[in-house]
PDB file of C-alpha atoms in Angstrom:
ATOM      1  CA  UNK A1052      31.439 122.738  38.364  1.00  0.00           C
ATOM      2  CA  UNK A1053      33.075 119.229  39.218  1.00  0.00           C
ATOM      3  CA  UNK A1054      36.599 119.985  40.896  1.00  0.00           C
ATOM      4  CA  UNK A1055      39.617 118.416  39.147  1.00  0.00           C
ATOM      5  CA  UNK A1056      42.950 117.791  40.638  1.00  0.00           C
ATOM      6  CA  UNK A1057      46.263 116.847  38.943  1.00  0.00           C
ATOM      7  CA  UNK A1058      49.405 115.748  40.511  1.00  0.00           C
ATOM      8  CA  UNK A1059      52.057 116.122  40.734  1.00  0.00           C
ATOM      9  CA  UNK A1060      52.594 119.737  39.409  1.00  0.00           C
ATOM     10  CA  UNK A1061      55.981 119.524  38.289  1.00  0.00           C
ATOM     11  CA  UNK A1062      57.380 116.335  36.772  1.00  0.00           C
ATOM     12  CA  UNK A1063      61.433 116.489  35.786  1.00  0.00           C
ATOM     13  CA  UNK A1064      62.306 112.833  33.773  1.00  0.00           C
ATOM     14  CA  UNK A1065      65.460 111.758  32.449  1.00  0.00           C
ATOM     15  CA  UNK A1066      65.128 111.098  29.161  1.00  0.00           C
ATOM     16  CA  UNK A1067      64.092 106.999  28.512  1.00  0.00           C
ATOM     17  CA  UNK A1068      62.043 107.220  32.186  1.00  0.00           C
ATOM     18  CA  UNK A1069      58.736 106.229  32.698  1.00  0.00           C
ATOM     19  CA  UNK A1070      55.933 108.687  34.928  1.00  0.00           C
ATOM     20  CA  UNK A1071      52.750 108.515  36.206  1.00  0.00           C
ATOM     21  CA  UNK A1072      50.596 111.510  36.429  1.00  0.00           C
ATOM     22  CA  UNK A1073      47.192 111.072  38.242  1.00  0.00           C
ATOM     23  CA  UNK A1074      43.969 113.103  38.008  1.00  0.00           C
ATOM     24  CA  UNK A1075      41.137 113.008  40.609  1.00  0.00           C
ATOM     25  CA  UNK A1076      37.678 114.630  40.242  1.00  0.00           C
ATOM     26  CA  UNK A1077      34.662 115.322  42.315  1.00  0.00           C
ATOM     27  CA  UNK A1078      31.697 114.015  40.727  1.00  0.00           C
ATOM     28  CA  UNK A1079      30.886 111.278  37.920  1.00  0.00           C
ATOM     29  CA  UNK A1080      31.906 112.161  34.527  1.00  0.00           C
ATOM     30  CA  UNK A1081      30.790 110.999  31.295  1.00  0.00           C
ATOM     31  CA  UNK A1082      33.623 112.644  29.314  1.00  0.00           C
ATOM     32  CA  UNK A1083      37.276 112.492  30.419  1.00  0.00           C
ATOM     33  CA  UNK A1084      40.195 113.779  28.646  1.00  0.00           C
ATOM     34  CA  UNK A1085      43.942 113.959  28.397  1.00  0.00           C
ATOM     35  CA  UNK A1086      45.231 116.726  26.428  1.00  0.00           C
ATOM     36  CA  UNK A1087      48.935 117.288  26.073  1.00  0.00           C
ATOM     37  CA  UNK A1088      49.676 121.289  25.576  1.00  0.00           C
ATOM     38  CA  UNK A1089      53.004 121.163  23.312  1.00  0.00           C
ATOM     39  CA  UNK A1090      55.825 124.264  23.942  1.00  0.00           C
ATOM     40  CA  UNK A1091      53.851 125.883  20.985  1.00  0.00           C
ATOM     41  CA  UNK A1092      50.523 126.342  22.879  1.00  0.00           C
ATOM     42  CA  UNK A1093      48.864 123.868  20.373  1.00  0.00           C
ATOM     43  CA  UNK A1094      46.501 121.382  22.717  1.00  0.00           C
ATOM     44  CA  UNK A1095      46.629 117.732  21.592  1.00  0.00           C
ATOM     45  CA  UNK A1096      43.747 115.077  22.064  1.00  0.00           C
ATOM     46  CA  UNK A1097      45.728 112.270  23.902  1.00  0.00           C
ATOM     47  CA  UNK A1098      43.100 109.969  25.185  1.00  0.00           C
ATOM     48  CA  UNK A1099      38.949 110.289  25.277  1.00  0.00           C
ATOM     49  CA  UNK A1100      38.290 107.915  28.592  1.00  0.00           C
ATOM     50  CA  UNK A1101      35.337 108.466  30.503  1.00  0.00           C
ATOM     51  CA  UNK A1102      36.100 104.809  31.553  1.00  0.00           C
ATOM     52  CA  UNK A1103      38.872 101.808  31.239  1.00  0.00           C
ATOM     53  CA  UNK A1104      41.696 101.933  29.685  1.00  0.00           C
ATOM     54  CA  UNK A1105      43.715 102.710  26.570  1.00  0.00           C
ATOM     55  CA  UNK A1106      46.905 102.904  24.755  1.00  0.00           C
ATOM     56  CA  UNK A1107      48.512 104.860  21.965  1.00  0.00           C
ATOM     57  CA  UNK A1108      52.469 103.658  21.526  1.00  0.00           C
ATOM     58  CA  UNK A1109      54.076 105.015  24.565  1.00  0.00           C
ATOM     59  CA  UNK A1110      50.974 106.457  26.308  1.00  0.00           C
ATOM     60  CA  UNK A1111      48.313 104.881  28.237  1.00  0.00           C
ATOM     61  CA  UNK A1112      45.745 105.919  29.975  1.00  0.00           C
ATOM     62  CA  UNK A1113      43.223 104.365  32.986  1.00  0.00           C
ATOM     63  CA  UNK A1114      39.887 105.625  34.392  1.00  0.00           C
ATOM     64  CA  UNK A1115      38.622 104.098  37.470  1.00  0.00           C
ATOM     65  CA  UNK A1116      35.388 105.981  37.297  1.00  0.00           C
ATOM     66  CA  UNK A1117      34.171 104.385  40.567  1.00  0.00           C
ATOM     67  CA  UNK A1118      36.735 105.778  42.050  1.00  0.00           C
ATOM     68  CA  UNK A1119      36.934 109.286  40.219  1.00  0.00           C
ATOM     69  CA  UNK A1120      40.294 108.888  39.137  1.00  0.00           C
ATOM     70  CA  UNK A1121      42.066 108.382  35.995  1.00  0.00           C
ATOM     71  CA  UNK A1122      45.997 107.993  35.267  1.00  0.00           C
ATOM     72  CA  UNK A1123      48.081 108.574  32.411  1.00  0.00           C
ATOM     73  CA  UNK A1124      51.512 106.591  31.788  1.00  0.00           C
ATOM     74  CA  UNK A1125      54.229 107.431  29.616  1.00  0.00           C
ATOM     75  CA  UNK A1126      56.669 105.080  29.024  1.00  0.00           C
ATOM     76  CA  UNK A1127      60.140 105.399  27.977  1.00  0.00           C
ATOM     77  CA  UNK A1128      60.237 109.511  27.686  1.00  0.00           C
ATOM     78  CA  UNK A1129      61.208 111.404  24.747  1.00  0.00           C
ATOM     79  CA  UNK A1130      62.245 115.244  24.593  1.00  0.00           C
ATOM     80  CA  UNK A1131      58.902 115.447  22.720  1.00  0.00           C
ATOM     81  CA  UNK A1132      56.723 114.639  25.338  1.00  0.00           C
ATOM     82  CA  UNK A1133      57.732 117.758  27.055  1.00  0.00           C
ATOM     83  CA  UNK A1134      54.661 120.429  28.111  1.00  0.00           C
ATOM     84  CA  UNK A1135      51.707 120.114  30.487  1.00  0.00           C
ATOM     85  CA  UNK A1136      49.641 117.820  30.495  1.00  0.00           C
ATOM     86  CA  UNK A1137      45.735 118.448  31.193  1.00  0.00           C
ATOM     87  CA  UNK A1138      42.700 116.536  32.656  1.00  0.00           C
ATOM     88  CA  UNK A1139      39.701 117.627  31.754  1.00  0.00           C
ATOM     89  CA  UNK A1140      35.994 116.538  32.540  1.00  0.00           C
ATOM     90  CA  UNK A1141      32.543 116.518  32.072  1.00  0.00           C
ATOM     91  CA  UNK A1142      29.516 115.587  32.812  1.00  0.00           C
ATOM     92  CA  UNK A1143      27.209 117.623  30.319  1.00  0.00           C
ATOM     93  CA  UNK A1144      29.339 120.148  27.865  1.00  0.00           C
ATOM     94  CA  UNK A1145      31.196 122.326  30.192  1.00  0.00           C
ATOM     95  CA  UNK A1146      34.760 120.594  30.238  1.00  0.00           C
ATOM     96  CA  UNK A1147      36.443 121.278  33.695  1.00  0.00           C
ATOM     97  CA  UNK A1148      40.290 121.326  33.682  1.00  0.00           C
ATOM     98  CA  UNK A1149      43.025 120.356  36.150  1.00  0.00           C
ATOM     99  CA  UNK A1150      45.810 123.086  36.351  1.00  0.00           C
ATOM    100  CA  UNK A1151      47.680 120.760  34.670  1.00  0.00           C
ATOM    101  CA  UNK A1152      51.362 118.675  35.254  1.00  0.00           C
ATOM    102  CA  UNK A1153      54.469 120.418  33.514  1.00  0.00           C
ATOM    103  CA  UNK A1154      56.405 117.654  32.213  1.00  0.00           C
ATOM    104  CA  UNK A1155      60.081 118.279  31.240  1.00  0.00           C
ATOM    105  CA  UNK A1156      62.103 115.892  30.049  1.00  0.00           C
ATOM    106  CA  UNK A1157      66.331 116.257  29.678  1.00  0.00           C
ATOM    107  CA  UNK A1158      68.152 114.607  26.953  1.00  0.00           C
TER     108      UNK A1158
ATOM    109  CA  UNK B1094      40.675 116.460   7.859  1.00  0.00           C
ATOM    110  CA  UNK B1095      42.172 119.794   8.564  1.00  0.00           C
ATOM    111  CA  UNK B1096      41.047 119.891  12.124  1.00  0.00           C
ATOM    112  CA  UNK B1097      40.015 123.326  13.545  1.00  0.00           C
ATOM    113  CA  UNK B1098      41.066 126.037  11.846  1.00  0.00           C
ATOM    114  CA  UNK B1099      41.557 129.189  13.560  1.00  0.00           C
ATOM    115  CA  UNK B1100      42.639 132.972  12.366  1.00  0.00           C
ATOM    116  CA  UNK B1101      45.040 135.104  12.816  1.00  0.00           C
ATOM    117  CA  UNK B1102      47.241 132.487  15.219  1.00  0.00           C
ATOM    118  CA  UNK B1103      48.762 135.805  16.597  1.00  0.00           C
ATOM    119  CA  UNK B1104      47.426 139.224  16.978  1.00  0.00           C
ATOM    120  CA  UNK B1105      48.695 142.482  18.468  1.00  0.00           C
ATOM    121  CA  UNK B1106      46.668 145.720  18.723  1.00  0.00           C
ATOM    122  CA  UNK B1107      45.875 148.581  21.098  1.00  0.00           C
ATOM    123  CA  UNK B1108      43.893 149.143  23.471  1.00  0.00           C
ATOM    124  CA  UNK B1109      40.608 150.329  22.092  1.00  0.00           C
ATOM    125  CA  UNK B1110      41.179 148.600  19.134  1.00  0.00           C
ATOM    126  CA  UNK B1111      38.153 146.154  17.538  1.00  0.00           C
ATOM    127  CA  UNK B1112      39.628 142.729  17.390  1.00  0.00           C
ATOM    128  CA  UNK B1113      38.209 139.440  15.685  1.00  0.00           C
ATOM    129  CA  UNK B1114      38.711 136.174  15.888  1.00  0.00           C
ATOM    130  CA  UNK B1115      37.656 133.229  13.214  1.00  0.00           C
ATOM    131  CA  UNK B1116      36.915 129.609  13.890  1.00  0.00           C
ATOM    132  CA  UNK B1117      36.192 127.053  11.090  1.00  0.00           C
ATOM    133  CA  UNK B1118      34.886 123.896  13.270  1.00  0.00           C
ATOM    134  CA  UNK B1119      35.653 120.533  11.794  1.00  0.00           C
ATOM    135  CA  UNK B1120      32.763 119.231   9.510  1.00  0.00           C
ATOM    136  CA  UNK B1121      30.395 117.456  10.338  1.00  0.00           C
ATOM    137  CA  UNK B1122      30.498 118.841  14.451  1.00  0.00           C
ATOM    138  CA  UNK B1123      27.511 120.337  15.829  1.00  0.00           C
ATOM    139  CA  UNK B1124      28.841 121.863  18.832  1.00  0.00           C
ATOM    140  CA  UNK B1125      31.716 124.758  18.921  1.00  0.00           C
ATOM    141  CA  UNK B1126      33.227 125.904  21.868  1.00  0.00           C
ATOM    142  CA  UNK B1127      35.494 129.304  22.182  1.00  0.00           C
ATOM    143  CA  UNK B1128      37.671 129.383  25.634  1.00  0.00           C
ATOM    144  CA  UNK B1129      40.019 131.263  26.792  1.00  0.00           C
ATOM    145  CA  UNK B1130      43.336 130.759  28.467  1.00  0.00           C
ATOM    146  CA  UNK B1131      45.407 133.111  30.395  1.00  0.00           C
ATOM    147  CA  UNK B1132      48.227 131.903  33.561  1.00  0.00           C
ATOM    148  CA  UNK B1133      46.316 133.236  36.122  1.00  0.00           C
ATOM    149  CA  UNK B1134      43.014 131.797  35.352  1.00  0.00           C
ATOM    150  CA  UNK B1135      43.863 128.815  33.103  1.00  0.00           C
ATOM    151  CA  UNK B1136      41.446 127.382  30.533  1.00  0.00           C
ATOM    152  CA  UNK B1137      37.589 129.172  30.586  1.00  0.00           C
ATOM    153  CA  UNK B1138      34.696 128.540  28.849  1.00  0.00           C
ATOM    154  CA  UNK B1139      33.510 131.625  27.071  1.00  0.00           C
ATOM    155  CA  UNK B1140      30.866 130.251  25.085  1.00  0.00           C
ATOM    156  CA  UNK B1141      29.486 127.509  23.961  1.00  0.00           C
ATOM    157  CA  UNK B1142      27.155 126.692  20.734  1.00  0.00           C
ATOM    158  CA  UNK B1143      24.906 123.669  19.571  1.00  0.00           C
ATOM    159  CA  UNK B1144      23.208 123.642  15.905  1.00  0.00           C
ATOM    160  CA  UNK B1145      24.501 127.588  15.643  1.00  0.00           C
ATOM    161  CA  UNK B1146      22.787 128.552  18.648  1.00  0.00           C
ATOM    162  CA  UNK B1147      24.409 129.992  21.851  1.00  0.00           C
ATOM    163  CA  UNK B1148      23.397 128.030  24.334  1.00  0.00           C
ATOM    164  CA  UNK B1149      26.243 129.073  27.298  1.00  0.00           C
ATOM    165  CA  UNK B1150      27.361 132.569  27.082  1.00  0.00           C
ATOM    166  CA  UNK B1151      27.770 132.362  30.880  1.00  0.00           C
ATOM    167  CA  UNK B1152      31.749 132.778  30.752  1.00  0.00           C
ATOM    168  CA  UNK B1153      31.885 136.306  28.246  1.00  0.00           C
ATOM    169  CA  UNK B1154      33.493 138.174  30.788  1.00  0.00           C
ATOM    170  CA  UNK B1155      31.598 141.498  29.461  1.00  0.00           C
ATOM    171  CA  UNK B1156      29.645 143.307  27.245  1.00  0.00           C
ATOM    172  CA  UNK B1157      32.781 143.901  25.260  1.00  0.00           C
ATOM    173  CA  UNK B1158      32.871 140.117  23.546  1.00  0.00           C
ATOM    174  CA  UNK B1159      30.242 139.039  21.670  1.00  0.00           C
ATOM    175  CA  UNK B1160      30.179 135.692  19.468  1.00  0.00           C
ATOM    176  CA  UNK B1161      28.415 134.563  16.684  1.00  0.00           C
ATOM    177  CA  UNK B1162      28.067 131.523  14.677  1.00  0.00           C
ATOM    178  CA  UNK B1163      26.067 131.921  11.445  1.00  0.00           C
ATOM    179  CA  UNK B1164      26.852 128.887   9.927  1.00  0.00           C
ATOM    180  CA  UNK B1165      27.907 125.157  10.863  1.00  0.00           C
ATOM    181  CA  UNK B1166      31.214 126.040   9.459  1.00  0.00           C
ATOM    182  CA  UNK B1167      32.302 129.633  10.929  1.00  0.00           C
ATOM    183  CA  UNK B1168      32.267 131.118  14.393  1.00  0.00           C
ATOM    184  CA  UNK B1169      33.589 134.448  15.342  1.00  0.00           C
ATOM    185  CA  UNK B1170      34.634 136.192  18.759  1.00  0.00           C
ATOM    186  CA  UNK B1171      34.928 139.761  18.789  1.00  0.00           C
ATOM    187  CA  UNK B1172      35.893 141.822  21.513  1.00  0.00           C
ATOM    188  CA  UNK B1173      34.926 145.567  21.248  1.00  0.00           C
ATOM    189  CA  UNK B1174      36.921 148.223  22.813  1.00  0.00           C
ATOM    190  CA  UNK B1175      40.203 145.565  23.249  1.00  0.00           C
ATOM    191  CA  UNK B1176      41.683 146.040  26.620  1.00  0.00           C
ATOM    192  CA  UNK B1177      45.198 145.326  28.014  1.00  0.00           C
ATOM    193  CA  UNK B1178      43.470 142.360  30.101  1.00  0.00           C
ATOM    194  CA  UNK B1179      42.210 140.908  27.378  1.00  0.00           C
ATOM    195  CA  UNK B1180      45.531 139.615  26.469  1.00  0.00           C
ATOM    196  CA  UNK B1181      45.046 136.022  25.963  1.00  0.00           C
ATOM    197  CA  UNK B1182      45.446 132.817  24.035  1.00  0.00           C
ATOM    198  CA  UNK B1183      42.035 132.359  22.615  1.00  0.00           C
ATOM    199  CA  UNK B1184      41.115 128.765  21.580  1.00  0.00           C
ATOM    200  CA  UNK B1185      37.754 127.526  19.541  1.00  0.00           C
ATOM    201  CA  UNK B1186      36.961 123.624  19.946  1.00  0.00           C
ATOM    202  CA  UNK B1187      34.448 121.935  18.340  1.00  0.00           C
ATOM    203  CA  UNK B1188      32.852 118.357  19.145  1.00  0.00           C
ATOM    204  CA  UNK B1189      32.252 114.652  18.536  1.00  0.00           C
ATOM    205  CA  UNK B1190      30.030 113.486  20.397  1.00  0.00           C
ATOM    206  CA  UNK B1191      31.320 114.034  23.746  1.00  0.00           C
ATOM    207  CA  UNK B1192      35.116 114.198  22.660  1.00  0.00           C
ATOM    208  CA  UNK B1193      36.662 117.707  22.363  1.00  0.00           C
ATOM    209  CA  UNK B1194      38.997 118.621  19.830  1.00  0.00           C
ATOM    210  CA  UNK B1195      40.622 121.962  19.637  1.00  0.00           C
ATOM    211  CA  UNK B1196      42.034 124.345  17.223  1.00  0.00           C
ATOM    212  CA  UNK B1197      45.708 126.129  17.328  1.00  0.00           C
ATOM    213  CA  UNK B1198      44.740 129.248  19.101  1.00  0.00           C
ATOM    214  CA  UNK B1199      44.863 132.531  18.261  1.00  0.00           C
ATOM    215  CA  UNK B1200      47.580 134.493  21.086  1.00  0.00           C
ATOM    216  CA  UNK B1201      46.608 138.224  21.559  1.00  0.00           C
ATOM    217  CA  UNK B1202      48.214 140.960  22.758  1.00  0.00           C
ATOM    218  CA  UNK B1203      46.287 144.256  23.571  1.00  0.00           C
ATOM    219  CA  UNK B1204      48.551 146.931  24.201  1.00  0.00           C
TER     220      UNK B1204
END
């Protein structure tokens, strides 16, 4: 399967910070996604980019899919945005997943 | 829409115990996905279906799980004799064209 890597691991934000997290993978993709998995376990669709970019109020998201890469930006963090955050790919069905960056933000 | 809809969200039960798990895939999706996910191992693929039919069973760890779809709207994962290992957070997906969307999970505990 196509090998997914997500940095960094750990992410500690002050609350009102901005952060980068970055995913690479290992082979062309024609599904990308960024999931966010909440404190409750629940997994949340953030973004569906195989390619460009997009934004939903404080998220945004850019694939470079030249470059197998694709980064996700969240601006101006809330308490709510806590919980890990996963890449995941594909180039048929079989989604591959990053191990994920645990984002905590402090009030 | 509701999303996917998953039952029980949490289930506890001994070890050699029968234990099923229900999916309701959003409608209109013609692809359903069950994975598990567990720390050491993260999120796996268990099985995946297209038009009802398994297509991937490749990731059911054993004969103990077995899945079956036998309608577009319901999927079940059963796992016969439950095992301590099996302890997991168990989560169906279905699809849109290529985008993902998942249910709630259903967290068990075998003990």
């Amino acid at each position: 399967g196509i090998q997914v890597e997500q940095s960094p691991p750990d992410l500690i934000l002050q609350e009102g910070a901005n952060s980068t997290l970055r995913c690479n993978f290992s082979d062309s993709v024609n599904n990308l996604q960024w999931f966010h998995q909440n404190p409750w376990g629940q997994l949340i669709n953030l973004f569906y980019i195989p390619s460009g970019t997009k934004q939903n109020g404080r998220l945004s998201a850019t694939t470079v899919a030249t470059e197998r890469y694709s980064l996700l930006y969240i601006s101006s963090s809330q308490t709510t945005d806590s919980g890990v955050y996963f890449c995941a790919v594909t180039n048929d069905y079989k989604l591959s997943f990053g191990a994920g960056t645990t984002v905590t933000v402090r009030a | 829409d509701a999303g996917v809809i998953q039952s029980p969200r949490h289930e506890v039960t001994e070890m050699g115990q029968e234990v099923t798990l229900r999916c309701k895939p959003i409608s209109g999706h013609n692809s359903l996905f069950w994975y598990r996910q567990t720390m050491m191992r993260g999120l796996e693929l268990l099985i995946y279906f297209n038009n009802n039919v398994p297509i991937d069973d490749s990731g059911m760890p054993e004969d103990r799980f077995s899945a079956k779809m036998p309608n577009a709207s319901f999927s079940t994962l059963k796992i016969q004799p439950s095992e301590p290992r099996d302890s997991a957070v168990y989560f169906c997906a279905s699809i849109q064209g290529f985008e993902q969307f998942f249910g709630p999970g259903t967290r068990l505990t075998v003990l």
